[in-house]
mmCIF file of C-alpha atoms and ligand atoms in Angstrom:
data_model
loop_
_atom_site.group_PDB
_atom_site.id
_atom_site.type_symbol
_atom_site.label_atom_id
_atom_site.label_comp_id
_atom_site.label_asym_id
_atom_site.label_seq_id
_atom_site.Cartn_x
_atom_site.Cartn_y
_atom_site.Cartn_z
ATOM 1 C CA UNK A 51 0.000 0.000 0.000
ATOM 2 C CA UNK A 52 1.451 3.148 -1.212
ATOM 3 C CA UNK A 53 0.803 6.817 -0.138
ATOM 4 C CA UNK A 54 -0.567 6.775 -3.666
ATOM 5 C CA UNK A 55 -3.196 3.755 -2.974
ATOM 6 C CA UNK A 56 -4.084 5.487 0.027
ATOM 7 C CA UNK A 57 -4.861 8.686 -0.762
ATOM 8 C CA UNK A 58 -6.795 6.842 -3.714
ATOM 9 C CA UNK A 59 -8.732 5.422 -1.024
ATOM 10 C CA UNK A 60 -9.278 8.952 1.053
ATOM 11 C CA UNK A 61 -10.467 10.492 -2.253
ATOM 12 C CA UNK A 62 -12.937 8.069 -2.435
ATOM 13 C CA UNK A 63 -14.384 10.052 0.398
ATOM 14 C CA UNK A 64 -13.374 13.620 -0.431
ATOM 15 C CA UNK A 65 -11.898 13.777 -3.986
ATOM 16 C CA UNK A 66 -9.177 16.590 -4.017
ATOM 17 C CA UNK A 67 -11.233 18.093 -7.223
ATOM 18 C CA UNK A 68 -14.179 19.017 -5.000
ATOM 19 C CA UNK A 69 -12.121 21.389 -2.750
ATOM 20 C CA UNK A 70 -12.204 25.452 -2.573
ATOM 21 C CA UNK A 71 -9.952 27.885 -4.861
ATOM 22 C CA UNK A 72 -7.933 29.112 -2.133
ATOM 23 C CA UNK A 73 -7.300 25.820 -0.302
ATOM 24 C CA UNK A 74 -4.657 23.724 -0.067
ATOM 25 C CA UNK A 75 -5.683 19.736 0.267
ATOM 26 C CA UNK A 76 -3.763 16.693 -0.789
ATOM 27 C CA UNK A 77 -0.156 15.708 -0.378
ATOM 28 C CA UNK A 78 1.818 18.369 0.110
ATOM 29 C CA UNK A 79 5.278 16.435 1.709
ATOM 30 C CA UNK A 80 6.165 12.970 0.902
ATOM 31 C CA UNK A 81 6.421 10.722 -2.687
ATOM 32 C CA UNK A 82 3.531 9.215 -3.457
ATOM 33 C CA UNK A 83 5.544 6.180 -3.913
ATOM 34 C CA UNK A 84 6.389 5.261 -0.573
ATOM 35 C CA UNK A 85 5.284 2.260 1.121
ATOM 36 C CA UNK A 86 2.717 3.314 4.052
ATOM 37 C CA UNK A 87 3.642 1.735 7.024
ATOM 38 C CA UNK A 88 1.214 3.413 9.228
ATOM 39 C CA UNK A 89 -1.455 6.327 9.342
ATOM 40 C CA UNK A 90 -1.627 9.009 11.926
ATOM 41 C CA UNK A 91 -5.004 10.356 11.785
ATOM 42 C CA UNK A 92 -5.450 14.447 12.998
ATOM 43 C CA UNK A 93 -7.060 17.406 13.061
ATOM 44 C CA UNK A 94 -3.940 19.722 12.765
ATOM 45 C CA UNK A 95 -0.480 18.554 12.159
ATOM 46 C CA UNK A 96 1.737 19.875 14.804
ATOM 47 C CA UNK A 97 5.167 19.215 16.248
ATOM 48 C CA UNK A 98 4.033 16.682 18.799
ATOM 49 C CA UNK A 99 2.028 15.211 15.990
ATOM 50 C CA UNK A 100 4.518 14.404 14.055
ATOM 51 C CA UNK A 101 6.884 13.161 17.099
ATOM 52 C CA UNK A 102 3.853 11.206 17.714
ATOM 53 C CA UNK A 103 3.673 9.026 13.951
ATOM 54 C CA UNK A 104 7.644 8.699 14.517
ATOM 55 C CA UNK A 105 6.979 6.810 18.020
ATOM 56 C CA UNK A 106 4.375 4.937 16.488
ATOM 57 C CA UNK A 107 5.824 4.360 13.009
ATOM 58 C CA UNK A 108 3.634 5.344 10.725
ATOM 59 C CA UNK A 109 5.044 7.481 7.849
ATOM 60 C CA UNK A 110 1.767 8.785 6.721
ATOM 61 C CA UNK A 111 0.097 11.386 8.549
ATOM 62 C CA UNK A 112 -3.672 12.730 7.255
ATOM 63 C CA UNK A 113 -5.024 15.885 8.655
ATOM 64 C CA UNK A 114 -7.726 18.274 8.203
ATOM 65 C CA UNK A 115 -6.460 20.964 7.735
ATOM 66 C CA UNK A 116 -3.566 20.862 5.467
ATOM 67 C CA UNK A 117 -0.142 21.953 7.114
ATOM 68 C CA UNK A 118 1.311 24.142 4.011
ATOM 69 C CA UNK A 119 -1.549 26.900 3.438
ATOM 70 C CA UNK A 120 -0.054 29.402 2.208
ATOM 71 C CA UNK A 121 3.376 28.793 0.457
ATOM 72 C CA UNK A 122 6.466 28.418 1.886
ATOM 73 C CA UNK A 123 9.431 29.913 0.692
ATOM 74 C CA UNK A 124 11.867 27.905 2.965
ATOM 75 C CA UNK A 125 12.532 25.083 4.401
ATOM 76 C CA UNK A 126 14.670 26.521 7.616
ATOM 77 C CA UNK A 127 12.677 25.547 10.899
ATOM 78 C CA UNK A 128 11.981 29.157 11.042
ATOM 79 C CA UNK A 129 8.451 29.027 11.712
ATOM 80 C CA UNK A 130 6.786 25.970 13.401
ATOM 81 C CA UNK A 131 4.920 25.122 9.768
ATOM 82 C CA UNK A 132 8.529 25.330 8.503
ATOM 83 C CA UNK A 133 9.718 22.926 11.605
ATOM 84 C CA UNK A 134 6.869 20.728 10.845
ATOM 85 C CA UNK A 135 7.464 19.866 7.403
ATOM 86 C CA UNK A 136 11.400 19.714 7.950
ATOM 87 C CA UNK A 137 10.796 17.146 11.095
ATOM 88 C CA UNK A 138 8.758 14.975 8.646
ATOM 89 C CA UNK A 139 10.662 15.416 5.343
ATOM 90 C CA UNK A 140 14.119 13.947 7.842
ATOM 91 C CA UNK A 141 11.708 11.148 9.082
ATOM 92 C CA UNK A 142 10.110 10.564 5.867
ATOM 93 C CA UNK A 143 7.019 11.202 6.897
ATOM 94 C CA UNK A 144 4.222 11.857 4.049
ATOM 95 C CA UNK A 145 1.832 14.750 4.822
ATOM 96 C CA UNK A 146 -1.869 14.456 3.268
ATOM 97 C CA UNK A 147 -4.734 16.420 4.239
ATOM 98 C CA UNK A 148 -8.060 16.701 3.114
ATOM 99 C CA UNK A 149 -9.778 20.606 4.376
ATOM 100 C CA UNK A 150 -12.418 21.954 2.050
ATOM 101 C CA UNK A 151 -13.234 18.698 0.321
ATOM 102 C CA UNK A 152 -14.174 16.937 3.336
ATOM 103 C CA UNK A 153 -16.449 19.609 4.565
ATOM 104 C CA UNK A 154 -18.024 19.582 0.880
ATOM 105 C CA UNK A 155 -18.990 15.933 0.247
ATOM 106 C CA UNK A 156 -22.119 13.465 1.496
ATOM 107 C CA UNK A 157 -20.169 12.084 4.548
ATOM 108 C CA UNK A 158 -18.087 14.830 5.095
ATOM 109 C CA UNK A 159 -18.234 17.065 8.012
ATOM 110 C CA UNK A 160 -21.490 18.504 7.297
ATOM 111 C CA UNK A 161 -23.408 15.820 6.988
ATOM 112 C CA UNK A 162 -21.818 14.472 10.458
ATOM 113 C CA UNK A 163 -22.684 17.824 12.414
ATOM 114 C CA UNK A 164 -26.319 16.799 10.745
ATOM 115 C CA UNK A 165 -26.704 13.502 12.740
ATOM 116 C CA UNK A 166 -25.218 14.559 15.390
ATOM 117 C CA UNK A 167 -28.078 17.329 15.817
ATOM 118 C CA UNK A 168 -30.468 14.721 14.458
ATOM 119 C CA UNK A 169 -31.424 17.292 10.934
ATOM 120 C CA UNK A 170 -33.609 15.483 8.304
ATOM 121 C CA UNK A 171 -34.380 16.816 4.859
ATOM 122 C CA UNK A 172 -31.193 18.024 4.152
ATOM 123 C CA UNK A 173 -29.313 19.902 1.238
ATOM 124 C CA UNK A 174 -26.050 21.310 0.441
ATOM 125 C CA UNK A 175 -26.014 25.153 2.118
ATOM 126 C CA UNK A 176 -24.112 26.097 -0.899
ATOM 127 C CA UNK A 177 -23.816 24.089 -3.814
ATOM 128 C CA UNK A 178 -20.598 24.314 -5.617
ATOM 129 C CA UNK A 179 -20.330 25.867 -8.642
ATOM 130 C CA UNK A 180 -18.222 25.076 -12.299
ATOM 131 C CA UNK A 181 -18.363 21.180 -11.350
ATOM 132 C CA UNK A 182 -20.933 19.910 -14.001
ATOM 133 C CA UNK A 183 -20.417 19.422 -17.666
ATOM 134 C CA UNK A 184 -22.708 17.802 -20.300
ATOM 135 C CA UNK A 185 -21.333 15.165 -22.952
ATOM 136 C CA UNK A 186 -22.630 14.681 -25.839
ATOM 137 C CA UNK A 187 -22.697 11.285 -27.784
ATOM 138 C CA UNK A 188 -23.573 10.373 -31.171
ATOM 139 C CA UNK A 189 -23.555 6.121 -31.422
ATOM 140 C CA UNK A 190 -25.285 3.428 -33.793
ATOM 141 C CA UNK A 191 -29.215 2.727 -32.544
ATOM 142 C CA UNK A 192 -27.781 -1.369 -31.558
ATOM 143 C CA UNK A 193 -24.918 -0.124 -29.496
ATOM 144 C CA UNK A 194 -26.516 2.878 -27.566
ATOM 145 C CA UNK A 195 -27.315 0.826 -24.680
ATOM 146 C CA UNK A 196 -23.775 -0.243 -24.359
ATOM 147 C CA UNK A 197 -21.967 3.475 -24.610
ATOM 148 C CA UNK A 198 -24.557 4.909 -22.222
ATOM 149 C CA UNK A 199 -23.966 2.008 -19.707
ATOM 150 C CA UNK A 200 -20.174 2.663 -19.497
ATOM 151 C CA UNK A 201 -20.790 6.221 -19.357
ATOM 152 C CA UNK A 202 -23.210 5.607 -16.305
ATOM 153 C CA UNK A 203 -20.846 2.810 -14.993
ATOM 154 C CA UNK A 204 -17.982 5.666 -15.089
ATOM 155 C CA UNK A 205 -19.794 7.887 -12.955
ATOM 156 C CA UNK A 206 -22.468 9.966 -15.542
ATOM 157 C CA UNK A 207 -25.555 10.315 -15.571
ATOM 158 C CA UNK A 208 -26.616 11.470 -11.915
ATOM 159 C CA UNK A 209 -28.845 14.163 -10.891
ATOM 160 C CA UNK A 210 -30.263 14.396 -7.330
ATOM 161 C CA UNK A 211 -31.391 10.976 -6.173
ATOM 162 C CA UNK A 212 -31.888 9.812 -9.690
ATOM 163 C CA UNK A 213 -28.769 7.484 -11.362
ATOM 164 C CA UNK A 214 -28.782 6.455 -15.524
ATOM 165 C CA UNK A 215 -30.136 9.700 -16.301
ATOM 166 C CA UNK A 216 -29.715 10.537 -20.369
ATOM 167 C CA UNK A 217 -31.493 11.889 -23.116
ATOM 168 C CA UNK A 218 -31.446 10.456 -26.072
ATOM 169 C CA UNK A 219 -32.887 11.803 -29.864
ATOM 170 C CA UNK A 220 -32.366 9.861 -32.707
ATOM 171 C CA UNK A 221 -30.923 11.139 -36.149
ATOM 172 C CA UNK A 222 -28.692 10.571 -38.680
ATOM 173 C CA UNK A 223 -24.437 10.369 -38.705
ATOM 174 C CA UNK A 224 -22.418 11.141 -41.623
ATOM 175 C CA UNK A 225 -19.040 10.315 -42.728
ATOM 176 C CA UNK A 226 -16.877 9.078 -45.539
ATOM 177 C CA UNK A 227 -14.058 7.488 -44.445
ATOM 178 C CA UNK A 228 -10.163 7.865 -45.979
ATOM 179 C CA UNK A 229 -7.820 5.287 -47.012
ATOM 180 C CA UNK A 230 -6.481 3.846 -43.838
ATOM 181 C CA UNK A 231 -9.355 4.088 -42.249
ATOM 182 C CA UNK A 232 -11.132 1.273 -40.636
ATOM 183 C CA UNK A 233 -14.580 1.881 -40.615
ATOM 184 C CA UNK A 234 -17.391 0.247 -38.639
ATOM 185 C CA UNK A 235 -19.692 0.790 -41.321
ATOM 186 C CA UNK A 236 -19.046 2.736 -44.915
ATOM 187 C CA UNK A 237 -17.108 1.952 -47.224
ATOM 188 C CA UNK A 238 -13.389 3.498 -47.797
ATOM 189 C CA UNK A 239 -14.247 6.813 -49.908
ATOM 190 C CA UNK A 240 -17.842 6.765 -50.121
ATOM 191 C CA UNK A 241 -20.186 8.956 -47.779
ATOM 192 C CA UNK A 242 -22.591 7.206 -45.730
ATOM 193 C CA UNK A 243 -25.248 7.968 -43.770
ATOM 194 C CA UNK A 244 -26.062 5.949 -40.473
ATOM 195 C CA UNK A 245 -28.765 6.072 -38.326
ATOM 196 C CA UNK A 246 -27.490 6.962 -34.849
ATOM 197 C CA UNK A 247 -28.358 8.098 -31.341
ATOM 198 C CA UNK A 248 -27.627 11.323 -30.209
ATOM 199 C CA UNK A 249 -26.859 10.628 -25.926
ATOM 200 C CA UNK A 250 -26.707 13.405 -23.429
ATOM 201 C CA UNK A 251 -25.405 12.901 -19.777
ATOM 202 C CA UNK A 252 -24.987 15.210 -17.072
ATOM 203 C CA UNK A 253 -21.090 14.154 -15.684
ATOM 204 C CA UNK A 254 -19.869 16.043 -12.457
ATOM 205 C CA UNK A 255 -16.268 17.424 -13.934
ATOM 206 C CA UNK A 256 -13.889 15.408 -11.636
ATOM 207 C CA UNK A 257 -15.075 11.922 -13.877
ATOM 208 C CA UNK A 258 -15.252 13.567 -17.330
ATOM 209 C CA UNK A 259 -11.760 11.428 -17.958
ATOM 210 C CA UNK A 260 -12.833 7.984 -17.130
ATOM 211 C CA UNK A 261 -16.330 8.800 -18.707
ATOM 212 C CA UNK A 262 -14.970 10.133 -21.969
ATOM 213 C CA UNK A 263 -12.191 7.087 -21.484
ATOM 214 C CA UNK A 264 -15.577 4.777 -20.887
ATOM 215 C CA UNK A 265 -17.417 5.796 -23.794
ATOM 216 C CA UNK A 266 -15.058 5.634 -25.860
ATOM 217 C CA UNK A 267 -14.228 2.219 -24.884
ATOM 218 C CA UNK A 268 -17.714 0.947 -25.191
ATOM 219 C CA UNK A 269 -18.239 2.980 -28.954
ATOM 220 C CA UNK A 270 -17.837 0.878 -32.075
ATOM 221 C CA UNK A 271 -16.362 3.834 -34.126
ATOM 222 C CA UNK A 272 -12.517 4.425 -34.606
ATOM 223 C CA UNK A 273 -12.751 8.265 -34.202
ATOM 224 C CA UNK A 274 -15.734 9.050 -31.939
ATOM 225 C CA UNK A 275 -17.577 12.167 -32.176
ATOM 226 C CA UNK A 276 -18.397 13.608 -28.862
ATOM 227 C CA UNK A 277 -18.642 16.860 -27.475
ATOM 228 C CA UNK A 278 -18.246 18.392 -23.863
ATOM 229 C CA UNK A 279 -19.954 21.473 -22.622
ATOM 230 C CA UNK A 280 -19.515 23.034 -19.229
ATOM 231 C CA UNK A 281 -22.756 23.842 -17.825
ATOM 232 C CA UNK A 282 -23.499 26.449 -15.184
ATOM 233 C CA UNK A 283 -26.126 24.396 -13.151
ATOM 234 C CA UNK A 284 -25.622 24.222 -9.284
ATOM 235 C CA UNK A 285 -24.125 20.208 -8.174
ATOM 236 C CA UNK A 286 -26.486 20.115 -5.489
ATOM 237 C CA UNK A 287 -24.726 16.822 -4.030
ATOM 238 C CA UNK A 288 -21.324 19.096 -3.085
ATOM 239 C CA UNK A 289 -20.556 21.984 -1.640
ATOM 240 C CA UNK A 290 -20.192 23.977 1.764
ATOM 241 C CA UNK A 291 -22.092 23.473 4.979
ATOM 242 C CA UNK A 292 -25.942 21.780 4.836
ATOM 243 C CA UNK A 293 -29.476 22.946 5.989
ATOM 244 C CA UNK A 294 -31.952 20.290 7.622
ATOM 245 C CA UNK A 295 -34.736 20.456 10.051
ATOM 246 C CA UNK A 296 -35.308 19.361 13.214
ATOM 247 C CA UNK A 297 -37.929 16.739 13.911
ATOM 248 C CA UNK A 298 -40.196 19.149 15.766
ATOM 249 C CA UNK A 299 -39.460 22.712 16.514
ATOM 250 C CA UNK A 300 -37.985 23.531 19.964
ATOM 251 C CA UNK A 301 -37.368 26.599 22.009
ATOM 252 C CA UNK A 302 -34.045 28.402 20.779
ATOM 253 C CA UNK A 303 -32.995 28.058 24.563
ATOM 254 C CA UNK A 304 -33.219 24.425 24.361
ATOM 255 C CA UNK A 305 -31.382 24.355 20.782
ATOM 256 C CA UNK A 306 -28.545 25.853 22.196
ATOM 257 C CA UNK A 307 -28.195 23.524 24.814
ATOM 258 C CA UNK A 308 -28.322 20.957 22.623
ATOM 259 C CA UNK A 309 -25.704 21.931 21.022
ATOM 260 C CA UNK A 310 -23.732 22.962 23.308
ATOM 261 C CA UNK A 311 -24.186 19.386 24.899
ATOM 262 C CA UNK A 312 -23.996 17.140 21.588
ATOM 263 C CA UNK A 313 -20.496 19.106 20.308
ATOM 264 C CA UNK A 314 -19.128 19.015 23.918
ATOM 265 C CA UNK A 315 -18.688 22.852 23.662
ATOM 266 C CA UNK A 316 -16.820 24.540 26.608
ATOM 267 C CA UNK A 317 -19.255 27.960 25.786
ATOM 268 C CA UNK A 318 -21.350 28.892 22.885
ATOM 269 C CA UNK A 319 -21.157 32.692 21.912
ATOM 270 C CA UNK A 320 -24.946 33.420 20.053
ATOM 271 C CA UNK A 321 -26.575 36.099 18.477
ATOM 272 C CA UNK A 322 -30.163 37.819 20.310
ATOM 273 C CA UNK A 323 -32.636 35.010 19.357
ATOM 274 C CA UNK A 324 -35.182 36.650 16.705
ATOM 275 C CA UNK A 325 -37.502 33.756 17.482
ATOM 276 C CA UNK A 326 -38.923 32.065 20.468
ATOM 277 C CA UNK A 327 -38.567 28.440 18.673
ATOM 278 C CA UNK A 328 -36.091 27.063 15.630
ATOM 279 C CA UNK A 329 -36.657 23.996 13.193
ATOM 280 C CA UNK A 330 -34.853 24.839 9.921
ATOM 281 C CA UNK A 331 -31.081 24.454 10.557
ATOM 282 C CA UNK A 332 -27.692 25.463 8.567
ATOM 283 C CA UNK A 333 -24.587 24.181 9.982
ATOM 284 C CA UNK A 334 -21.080 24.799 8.600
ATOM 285 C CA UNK A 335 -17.718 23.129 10.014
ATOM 286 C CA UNK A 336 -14.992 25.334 10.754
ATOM 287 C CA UNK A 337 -15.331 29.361 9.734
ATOM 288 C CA UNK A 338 -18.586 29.606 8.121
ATOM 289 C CA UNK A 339 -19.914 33.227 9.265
ATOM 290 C CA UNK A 340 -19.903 34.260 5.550
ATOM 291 C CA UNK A 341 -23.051 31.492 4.580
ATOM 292 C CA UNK A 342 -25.029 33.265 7.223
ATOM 293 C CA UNK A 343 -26.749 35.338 4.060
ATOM 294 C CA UNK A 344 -27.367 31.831 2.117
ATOM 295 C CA UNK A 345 -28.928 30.498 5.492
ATOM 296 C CA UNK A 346 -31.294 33.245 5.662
ATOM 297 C CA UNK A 347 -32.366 32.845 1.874
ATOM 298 C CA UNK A 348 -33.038 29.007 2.475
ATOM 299 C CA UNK A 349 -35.182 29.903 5.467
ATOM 300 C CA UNK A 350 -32.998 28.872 8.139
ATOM 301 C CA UNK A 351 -33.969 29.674 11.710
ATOM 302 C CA UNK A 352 -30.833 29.190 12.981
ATOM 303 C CA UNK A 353 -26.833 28.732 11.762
ATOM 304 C CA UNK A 354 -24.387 26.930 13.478
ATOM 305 C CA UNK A 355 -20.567 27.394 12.700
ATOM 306 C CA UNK A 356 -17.280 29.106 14.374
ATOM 307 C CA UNK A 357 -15.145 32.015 14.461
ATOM 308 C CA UNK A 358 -18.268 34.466 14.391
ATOM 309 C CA UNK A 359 -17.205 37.866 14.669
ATOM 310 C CA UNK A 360 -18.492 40.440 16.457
ATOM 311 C CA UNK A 361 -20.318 42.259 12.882
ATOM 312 C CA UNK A 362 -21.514 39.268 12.091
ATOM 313 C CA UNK A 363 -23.651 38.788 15.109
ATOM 314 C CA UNK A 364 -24.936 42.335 15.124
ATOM 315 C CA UNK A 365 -25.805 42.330 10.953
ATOM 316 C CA UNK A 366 -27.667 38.975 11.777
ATOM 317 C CA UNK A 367 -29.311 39.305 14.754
ATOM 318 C CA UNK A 368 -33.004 40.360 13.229
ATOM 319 C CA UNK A 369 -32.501 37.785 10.395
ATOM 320 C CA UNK A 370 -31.295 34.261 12.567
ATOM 321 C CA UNK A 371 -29.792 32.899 15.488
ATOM 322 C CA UNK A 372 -26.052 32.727 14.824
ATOM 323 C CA UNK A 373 -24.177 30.223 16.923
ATOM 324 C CA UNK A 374 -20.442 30.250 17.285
ATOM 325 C CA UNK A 375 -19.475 26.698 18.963
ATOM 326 C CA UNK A 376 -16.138 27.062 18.470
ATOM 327 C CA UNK A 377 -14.179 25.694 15.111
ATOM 328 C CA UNK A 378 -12.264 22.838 16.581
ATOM 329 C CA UNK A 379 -15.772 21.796 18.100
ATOM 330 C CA UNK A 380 -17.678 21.690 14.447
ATOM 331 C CA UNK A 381 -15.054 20.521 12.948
ATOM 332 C CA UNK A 382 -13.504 17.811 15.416
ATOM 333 C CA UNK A 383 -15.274 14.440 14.274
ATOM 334 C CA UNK A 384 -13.073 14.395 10.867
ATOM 335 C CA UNK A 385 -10.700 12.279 12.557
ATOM 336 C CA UNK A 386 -13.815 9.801 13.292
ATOM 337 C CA UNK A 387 -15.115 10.002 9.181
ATOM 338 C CA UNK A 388 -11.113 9.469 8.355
ATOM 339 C CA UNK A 389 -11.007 6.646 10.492
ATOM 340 C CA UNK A 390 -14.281 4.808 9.619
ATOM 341 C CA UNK A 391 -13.839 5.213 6.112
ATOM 342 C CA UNK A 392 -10.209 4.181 5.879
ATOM 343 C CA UNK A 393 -11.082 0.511 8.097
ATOM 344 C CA UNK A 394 -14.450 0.359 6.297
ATOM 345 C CA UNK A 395 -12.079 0.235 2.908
ATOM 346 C CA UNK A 396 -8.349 -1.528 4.306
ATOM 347 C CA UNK A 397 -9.938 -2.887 7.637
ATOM 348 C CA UNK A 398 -6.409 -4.877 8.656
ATOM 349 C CA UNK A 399 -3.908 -1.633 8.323
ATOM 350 C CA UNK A 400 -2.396 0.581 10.988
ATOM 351 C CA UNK A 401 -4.438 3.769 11.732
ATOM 352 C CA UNK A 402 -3.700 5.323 14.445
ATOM 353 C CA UNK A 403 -5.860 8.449 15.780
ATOM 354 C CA UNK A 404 -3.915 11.126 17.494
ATOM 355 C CA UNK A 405 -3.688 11.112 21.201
ATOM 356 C CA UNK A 406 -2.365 14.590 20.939
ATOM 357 C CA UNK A 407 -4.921 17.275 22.371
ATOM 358 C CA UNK A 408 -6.013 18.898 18.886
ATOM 359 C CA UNK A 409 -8.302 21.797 19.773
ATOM 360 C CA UNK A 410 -5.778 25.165 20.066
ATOM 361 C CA UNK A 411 -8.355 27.590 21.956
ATOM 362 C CA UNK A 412 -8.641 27.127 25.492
ATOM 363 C CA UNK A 413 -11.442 28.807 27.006
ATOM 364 C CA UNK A 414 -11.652 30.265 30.726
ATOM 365 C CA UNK A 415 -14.730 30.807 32.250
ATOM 366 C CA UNK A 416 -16.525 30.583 35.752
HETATM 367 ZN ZN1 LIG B 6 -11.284 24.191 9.854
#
């Protein structure tokens, strides 16, 4: 099992295609090449962290947030990031960290802080954008079935909780084909007309390859006509933070304490409550302050993220109840989705999760 194979396997979960512009996931020390002898599971990567995979052994180390953010331009031990990635590049220690992605996928981070406040009827908070194309197939009527099958198989043809989604029209192909050619049907030099199926699919971007690859595969034709069109639809199945309801609406006082009890939170910080009950519910992992304006516009009552500041409460409080519970404490049960989905795929391999107290912010209060 290689660094490669694994992060294979973690993109599984959160491919590295689904995360934000300004983000930083996926391996950022190590060769992908190197045997894996053991994963360290954490939230961030810090010195102890590191020490910690070297006692254990394990030369792969997965985080959430990823350690090299925002460029380096040494590698000196200047800075603790900078000690960091020295300490594991003289261990050979492989760095990998999936951020953005993980909050963005079904699975991900989101979806957890959704069971563990028990939402139903959720959706993405805010779909990503750019990640849908349309490809276009022309094939013979007998083999239709076949190309659109591999092109489903591949990973086309999805659109909310409907799979083998096409369209198909039927028309007519034509082509004369030049010496050298090997035509399926036609002769060498002589136009033909065939009758032929014109297949659409909707194919999220990060699959276009092994779709086109697929298709192509599966098509009778030597040179297959296809085209690919970006399309500017919302992917409703990715993107940042989710909105669900409640099973029954309860008093805002009681929400908080919820909250407060299920994410183990030290204190909550919280906007004036604008109503005496809440049902509809965004939450966002991590720093999510800036979807409050999305949460209003999908009717939440309520949105529940970190690192609120103080503007933020006061431009919201008429519109919902803002919760800060802290970022480590939205954010903290990617080790847990890591872990289950890394023994739920290579159940008899090292994983270690960090014993190393992850959350940075300690709070005092009376
Ligand atoms: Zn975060």
């Amino acid at each position: 099992m290689t660094v490669k194979d694994v992060a294979k396997i973690v993109e599984q979960l959160a491919p590295v295609g689904y995360q934000e512009g300004y983000d930083n996931s996926g391996l950022s020390v190590g060769s992908p090449s190197m045997e894996v002898s053991g994963i360290l599971l954490c939230f961030d990567v810090t010195e102890k962290v590191v020490d910690e995979a070297i006692a254990l052994g394990a030369n792969l180390i997965i985080s959430h947030h990823p350690v090299i953010f925002s460029g380096l331009k040494s590698i000196t031990g200047r800075s603790t990031v900078e000690r960091i990635v020295l300490k594991a590049i003289q261990h050979n220690i492989a760095l990998y960290a999936a951020h953005t992605n993980l909050d963005s996928v079904p699975r991900g981070i989101n979806d957890k802080l959704c069971d563990i406040l028990g939402l139903q009827n959720r959706q993405v908070l805010s779909p990503l954008k750019g990640q849908l194309v349309k490809i276009v197939t022309f094939v013979p009527q007998q083999q239709a079935q076949d190309v659109r099958d591999a092109m489903f198989a591949a990973g086309a043809g999805g659109i909310g909780s409907y799979d083998c989604c096409s369209f198909n029209s039927e028309g007519k192909g034509s082509f004369r084909a030049s010496e050298g050619a090997n035509p399926f049907v036609g002769k060498i030099g002589e136009l033909h007309f065939e009758p032929e199926v014109r297949v659409e699919v909707v194919c999220p971007r990060i699959f276009v390859n092994g779709v086109v690859g697929a298709m192509v595969d599966a098509h009778p034709y030597e040179e297959v006509a296809y085209d690919i069109v970006p399309l500017e639809n919302d992917y409703n199945k990715i993107g940042i933070g989710m909105v669900g309801e409640l099973e029954e609406p309860i008093a805002a006082s009681a929400f908080l304490e919820l909250v407060k009890e299920k994410l183990g939170c030290s204190v909550l910080r919280y906007s004036n409550p604008n109503k005496s009950h809440v049902k509809k519910v965004a939450v966002c992992g991590g720093s999510g302050a800036s979807l409050a304006g999305v949460a209003v516009a999908k009717g939440a009552d309520v949105l529940v993220t970190g690192d609120v500041k103080y503007h933020a409460f006061l431009d919201y409080q008429e519109k919902l109840l803002l919760v800060d519970a802290g970022h480590f404490e939205t954010e903290q049960f990617a080790i847990g989705i890591f872990y289950d989905f890394i023994r739920e795929k290579i159940a008899n391999f090292a994983v270690y999760k960090t014993e190393q107290v992850d959350n940075p912010v300690n709070y005092l209060y009376r």
